Short mmCIF file of C-alpha atoms in Angstrom, two decimals:
data_model
loop_
_atom_site.label_atom_id
_atom_site.label_comp_id
_atom_site.label_asym_id
_atom_site.label_seq_id
_atom_site.Cartn_x
_atom_site.Cartn_y
_atom_site.Cartn_z
CA MET A 1 68.50 -66.02 14.76
CA ASN A 2 64.70 -65.85 14.62
CA LEU A 3 63.41 -62.35 14.09
CA ASP A 4 60.01 -61.38 15.45
CA LYS A 5 57.98 -58.20 14.94
CA VAL A 6 59.85 -56.32 17.64
CA ASP A 7 63.19 -57.21 16.04
CA ALA A 8 61.90 -55.95 12.69
CA ILE A 9 60.73 -52.71 14.30
CA VAL A 10 64.07 -52.22 16.03
CA ILE A 11 65.91 -52.77 12.72
CA ALA A 12 63.58 -50.32 10.95
CA SER A 13 64.19 -47.83 13.77
CA ALA A 14 67.95 -48.26 13.42
CA VAL A 15 67.76 -47.56 9.67
CA LEU A 16 65.69 -44.42 10.24
CA LEU A 17 67.92 -43.26 13.11
CA LEU A 18 70.99 -43.76 10.92
CA ALA A 19 69.37 -41.69 8.18
CA MET A 20 68.61 -38.96 10.73
CA LEU A 21 72.17 -39.03 12.08
CA LEU A 22 73.66 -38.74 8.60
CA GLY A 23 71.21 -35.98 7.76
CA MET A 24 72.10 -33.99 10.86
CA VAL A 25 75.86 -34.44 10.59
CA LEU A 26 76.15 -33.95 6.83
CA GLY A 27 73.49 -31.24 6.54
CA ILE A 28 71.11 -33.28 4.35
CA TRP A 29 67.95 -31.81 5.82
CA TYR A 30 65.42 -34.09 4.14
CA LEU A 31 67.05 -37.22 5.59
CA ALA A 32 66.46 -35.93 9.10
CA PHE A 33 63.14 -34.26 8.33
CA PHE A 34 61.25 -37.03 6.57
CA ALA A 35 62.49 -39.69 8.97
CA ILE A 36 60.52 -38.03 11.78
CA PRO A 37 56.95 -39.14 10.86
CA LEU A 38 58.23 -42.55 9.85
CA LEU A 39 60.04 -43.01 13.15
CA VAL A 40 56.97 -41.83 15.07
CA THR A 41 54.82 -44.36 13.22
CA VAL A 42 57.31 -47.15 13.84
CA PHE A 43 57.40 -46.33 17.56
CA MET A 44 53.61 -46.22 17.70
CA GLY A 45 53.60 -49.66 16.12
CA LEU A 46 56.02 -50.83 18.78
CA GLY A 47 53.86 -49.45 21.55
CA SER A 48 50.71 -51.01 20.11
CA LEU A 49 51.95 -54.59 20.24
CA ASP A 50 50.33 -56.65 22.92
CA ARG A 51 52.18 -59.16 25.06
CA GLU A 52 52.02 -61.84 22.38
CA GLY A 53 53.34 -59.49 19.70
CA ASN A 54 50.04 -58.88 17.87
CA TRP A 55 48.53 -55.62 16.63
CA GLY A 56 44.96 -56.81 16.32
CA PRO A 57 42.38 -54.29 15.07
CA THR A 58 44.70 -51.30 15.53
CA VAL A 59 46.66 -51.76 12.29
CA PRO A 60 44.49 -49.64 9.94
CA TRP A 61 44.47 -46.76 12.41
CA LEU A 62 48.24 -46.87 12.89
CA ILE A 63 48.83 -46.98 9.14
CA GLY A 64 46.34 -44.17 8.65
CA PHE A 65 48.10 -42.00 11.21
CA GLY A 66 51.46 -42.74 9.58
CA VAL A 67 50.23 -41.96 6.07
CA ILE A 68 48.56 -38.69 7.08
CA SER A 69 51.46 -37.45 9.19
CA THR A 70 53.97 -38.37 6.47
CA ALA A 71 51.85 -36.59 3.85
CA LEU A 72 51.73 -33.49 6.07
CA PHE A 73 55.51 -33.54 6.45
CA VAL A 74 55.87 -33.83 2.68
CA TRP A 75 53.54 -30.82 2.33
CA ALA A 76 55.65 -28.85 4.82
CA GLY A 77 58.87 -30.03 3.16
CA ILE A 78 57.74 -28.85 -0.26
CA GLY A 79 57.22 -25.38 1.12
CA MET A 80 60.39 -25.39 3.22
CA PHE A 81 62.35 -22.95 1.06
CA ASP A 82 59.47 -20.77 -0.04
CA ARG A 83 60.04 -17.47 1.77
CA THR A 84 56.70 -15.91 0.90
CA PRO A 85 54.62 -15.40 4.08
CA ASP A 86 51.37 -16.57 2.52
CA PHE A 87 50.21 -19.22 5.01
CA GLY A 88 48.53 -17.43 7.91
CA GLY A 89 51.41 -14.99 8.15
CA PHE A 90 54.09 -17.65 7.95
CA THR A 91 56.04 -19.21 5.14
CA SER A 92 54.21 -22.27 3.87
CA GLY A 93 56.62 -24.77 5.46
CA MET A 94 56.33 -23.13 8.89
CA GLY A 95 52.62 -22.50 8.43
CA VAL A 96 51.88 -26.15 7.73
CA PHE A 97 53.88 -27.09 10.79
CA LEU A 98 52.21 -24.59 13.10
CA TYR A 99 48.62 -24.76 11.86
CA VAL A 100 48.29 -28.34 10.64
CA ILE A 101 50.98 -30.77 11.85
CA TRP A 102 51.11 -29.54 15.41
CA PRO A 103 47.35 -29.71 16.09
CA PHE A 104 46.97 -32.94 14.14
CA CYS A 105 49.73 -34.75 16.02
CA THR A 106 48.64 -33.35 19.37
CA ILE A 107 45.02 -34.42 19.00
CA ALA A 108 45.22 -37.48 16.76
CA SER A 109 48.05 -39.17 18.64
CA GLY A 110 46.20 -38.84 21.95
CA LEU A 111 42.99 -40.20 20.50
CA LEU A 112 44.88 -43.01 18.81
CA TYR A 113 46.54 -43.94 22.08
CA ALA A 114 43.16 -44.03 23.81
CA TYR A 115 41.66 -46.16 21.03
CA VAL A 116 44.53 -48.64 20.99
CA TYR A 117 44.46 -48.99 24.75
CA LYS A 118 40.69 -49.41 24.91
CA LYS A 119 40.37 -51.85 22.04
CA TRP A 120 43.53 -53.82 22.38
CA LEU A 121 46.01 -53.30 25.20
CA ARG A 122 43.56 -53.17 28.09
CA SER A 123 43.24 -56.94 28.12
CA ASP A 124 46.95 -57.20 28.98
CA VAL A 125 46.44 -54.90 31.94
CA ARG A 126 43.32 -56.76 33.04
CA ARG A 127 45.24 -60.00 32.97
CA ASP A 128 47.93 -58.54 35.24
CA THR A 129 45.40 -57.27 37.75
CA ASN A 130 43.34 -60.47 37.89
CA MET B 1 72.63 -13.72 44.84
CA LEU B 2 76.03 -12.76 43.56
CA ALA B 3 76.05 -15.81 41.31
CA ALA B 4 72.58 -14.95 40.03
CA LEU B 5 73.73 -11.38 39.37
CA LEU B 6 76.79 -12.58 37.49
CA PHE B 7 74.68 -15.04 35.48
CA GLY B 8 72.23 -12.31 34.62
CA LEU B 9 74.91 -9.82 33.61
CA TYR B 10 77.39 -12.00 31.79
CA LEU B 11 75.79 -15.32 30.87
CA THR B 12 72.68 -14.24 29.05
CA GLN B 13 72.07 -17.63 27.51
CA ILE B 14 72.73 -19.74 30.59
CA ILE B 15 69.09 -20.74 31.20
CA TYR B 16 68.63 -21.69 27.59
CA LEU B 17 71.86 -23.68 27.60
CA LEU B 18 71.07 -25.42 30.90
CA GLY B 19 67.61 -26.35 29.67
CA ALA B 20 68.67 -27.52 26.26
CA PHE B 21 71.73 -29.31 27.56
CA GLY B 22 69.87 -30.90 30.46
CA TRP B 23 66.98 -32.19 28.40
CA SER B 24 69.16 -33.53 25.62
CA ALA B 25 71.44 -35.26 28.13
CA PHE B 26 68.41 -36.72 29.86
CA ALA B 27 66.90 -37.92 26.59
CA ALA B 28 70.19 -39.22 25.22
CA ALA B 29 70.79 -41.26 28.36
CA ILE B 30 67.40 -42.88 28.85
CA PHE B 31 65.18 -42.67 25.78
CA GLY B 32 66.73 -45.62 23.96
CA PRO B 33 66.98 -47.94 26.97
CA ILE B 34 63.37 -47.23 28.00
CA ALA B 35 61.73 -47.16 24.56
CA PHE B 36 63.44 -50.31 23.36
CA GLY B 37 64.07 -51.98 26.70
CA LEU B 38 60.38 -52.25 27.51
CA TYR B 39 59.58 -54.20 24.36
CA TRP B 40 62.76 -55.78 23.01
CA LYS B 41 63.93 -59.10 24.39
CA ARG B 42 67.48 -58.57 23.07
CA ALA B 43 67.98 -55.36 25.06
CA THR B 44 70.68 -55.85 27.67
CA GLY B 45 71.84 -54.25 30.89
CA VAL B 46 75.30 -53.73 29.42
CA ALA B 47 73.81 -51.79 26.50
CA THR B 48 71.85 -49.64 28.93
CA THR B 49 74.97 -48.79 30.93
CA VAL B 50 77.03 -48.08 27.82
CA THR B 51 74.26 -45.93 26.35
CA ILE B 52 73.92 -43.83 29.50
CA VAL B 53 77.68 -43.25 29.68
CA ILE B 54 78.02 -42.44 25.97
CA GLY B 55 74.83 -40.38 25.87
CA LEU B 56 75.92 -38.17 28.75
CA GLY B 57 79.60 -38.09 27.75
CA PHE B 58 79.03 -37.31 24.09
CA ASN B 59 76.55 -34.61 24.94
CA VAL B 60 79.01 -32.85 27.26
CA VAL B 61 81.98 -33.16 24.92
CA ALA B 62 80.07 -32.23 21.76
CA THR B 63 78.41 -29.24 23.44
CA VAL B 64 81.79 -27.90 24.57
CA LEU B 65 83.43 -28.55 21.19
CA VAL B 66 80.59 -26.86 19.31
CA ALA B 67 80.54 -23.92 21.74
CA ARG B 68 84.29 -23.42 21.19
CA GLU B 69 83.83 -23.86 17.44
CA ILE B 70 86.29 -26.75 17.34
CA ILE B 71 83.63 -28.71 15.50
CA THR B 72 80.57 -27.34 13.76
CA LEU B 73 77.19 -28.79 12.91
CA PRO B 74 75.30 -27.80 9.77
CA ASP B 75 72.88 -24.90 10.16
CA TYR B 76 69.56 -25.62 11.85
CA PHE B 77 70.80 -28.74 13.64
CA PHE B 78 71.33 -28.98 17.38
CA VAL B 79 73.92 -31.12 19.13
CA GLY B 80 71.25 -32.48 21.49
CA GLY B 81 69.42 -34.09 18.59
CA VAL B 82 72.61 -35.75 17.42
CA SER B 83 73.23 -37.03 20.96
CA VAL B 84 69.78 -38.59 21.25
CA VAL B 85 69.93 -40.30 17.86
CA LEU B 86 73.49 -41.50 18.38
CA SER B 87 72.74 -42.94 21.81
CA MET B 88 69.74 -44.87 20.50
CA LEU B 89 71.88 -46.37 17.75
CA VAL B 90 74.52 -47.27 20.33
CA PHE B 91 71.88 -49.01 22.43
CA ILE B 92 70.70 -51.12 19.49
CA VAL B 93 74.21 -52.08 18.34
CA VAL B 94 75.52 -52.88 21.82
CA SER B 95 72.40 -54.90 22.62
CA TYR B 96 72.96 -57.03 19.53
CA LEU B 97 76.63 -57.49 20.44
CA THR B 98 76.01 -58.39 24.08
CA GLN B 99 72.70 -60.26 23.90
CA SER B 100 72.51 -63.24 26.19
CA ALA B 101 70.10 -65.97 27.22
CA LYS B 102 70.13 -64.56 30.73
CA ASP B 103 68.80 -61.19 29.59
CA GLU B 104 66.16 -62.83 27.40
CA ASP B 105 65.07 -65.01 30.32
CA GLY B 106 64.81 -61.93 32.50
CA PHE B 107 62.67 -60.24 29.86
CA ALA B 108 60.44 -63.31 29.54
CA ALA B 109 59.98 -63.39 33.31
CA LEU B 110 58.75 -59.80 33.22
CA TYR B 111 56.00 -60.62 30.73
CA PRO B 112 54.77 -64.16 31.36
CA VAL B 113 52.42 -65.49 28.70
CA ASP B 114 49.46 -67.63 29.64
CA ASP B 115 47.67 -68.47 26.41
CA ASP B 116 44.39 -69.52 28.02
CA ALA B 117 44.20 -66.39 30.14
CA VAL B 118 45.05 -64.27 27.11
CA ASP B 119 42.34 -65.86 24.99
CA GLN B 120 39.69 -65.54 27.67
CA SER B 121 40.55 -61.96 28.48
CA ARG B 122 40.70 -60.89 24.83
CA GLN B 123 37.49 -62.68 23.97
CA ALA B 124 35.72 -60.97 26.87
CA SER B 125 37.09 -57.62 25.76
CA LEU B 126 36.00 -58.10 22.16
CA GLU B 127 32.55 -59.29 23.22
CA THR B 128 32.14 -56.25 25.44
CA LYS B 129 32.91 -54.03 22.46
CA GLY B 130 30.69 -55.99 20.12
CA LEU B 131 33.64 -57.00 17.95
CA ALA B 132 33.55 -60.73 18.56
#
């Protein structure tokens, strides 16, 4: 069986989903927690493939988004059990989530989508409309 | 009105439960088939049907069992999340087990590839952006 990029992404997704499932059922919080940014990055990679299965110039931006979001989750995870409300009135884990991860993901993911579409995926749409 | 009054008096969490249950059932049933089905040539119609049935069924059964404390989930985890993740795994596994040439042909027909048209369109796009 020949595996292409989409197959590899689906397998990676299955591994991450399995880790999340085990984490949620067995109460291993970090398995579920740290799989989130990785799964998001994998899905963004899936959505950025063009019809021929290429990423083109979008790869550095996708990797950058994945690295930053994973680093932010690690930051939040480190402060997860610190109960001191010293991050804008919240515990550091919640504070990082509310003040950093939420705005970053909301803004950066939208901009990244626009960039990927404009630079790479639009040619697929043009081809369909021609 | 009587039902609304009874809900308001005795079922204080009904809106929360309906919302949470409804969204998790919705996500469990369709997220995997749509997210993977759009891009993955091995995705099959059988896997979609099985995933919808299991996603909805598991969500109902697990919600009732957790509500009656027959089973428990660890703290901070919600049965809807388990349903969504489980249904996506089911979709992947069943797709691998039931993959067929017919489904792959159907997928290929959805996204025909014309290399010349692709090259011309991409080249024009890159030139427009000054990347060529």
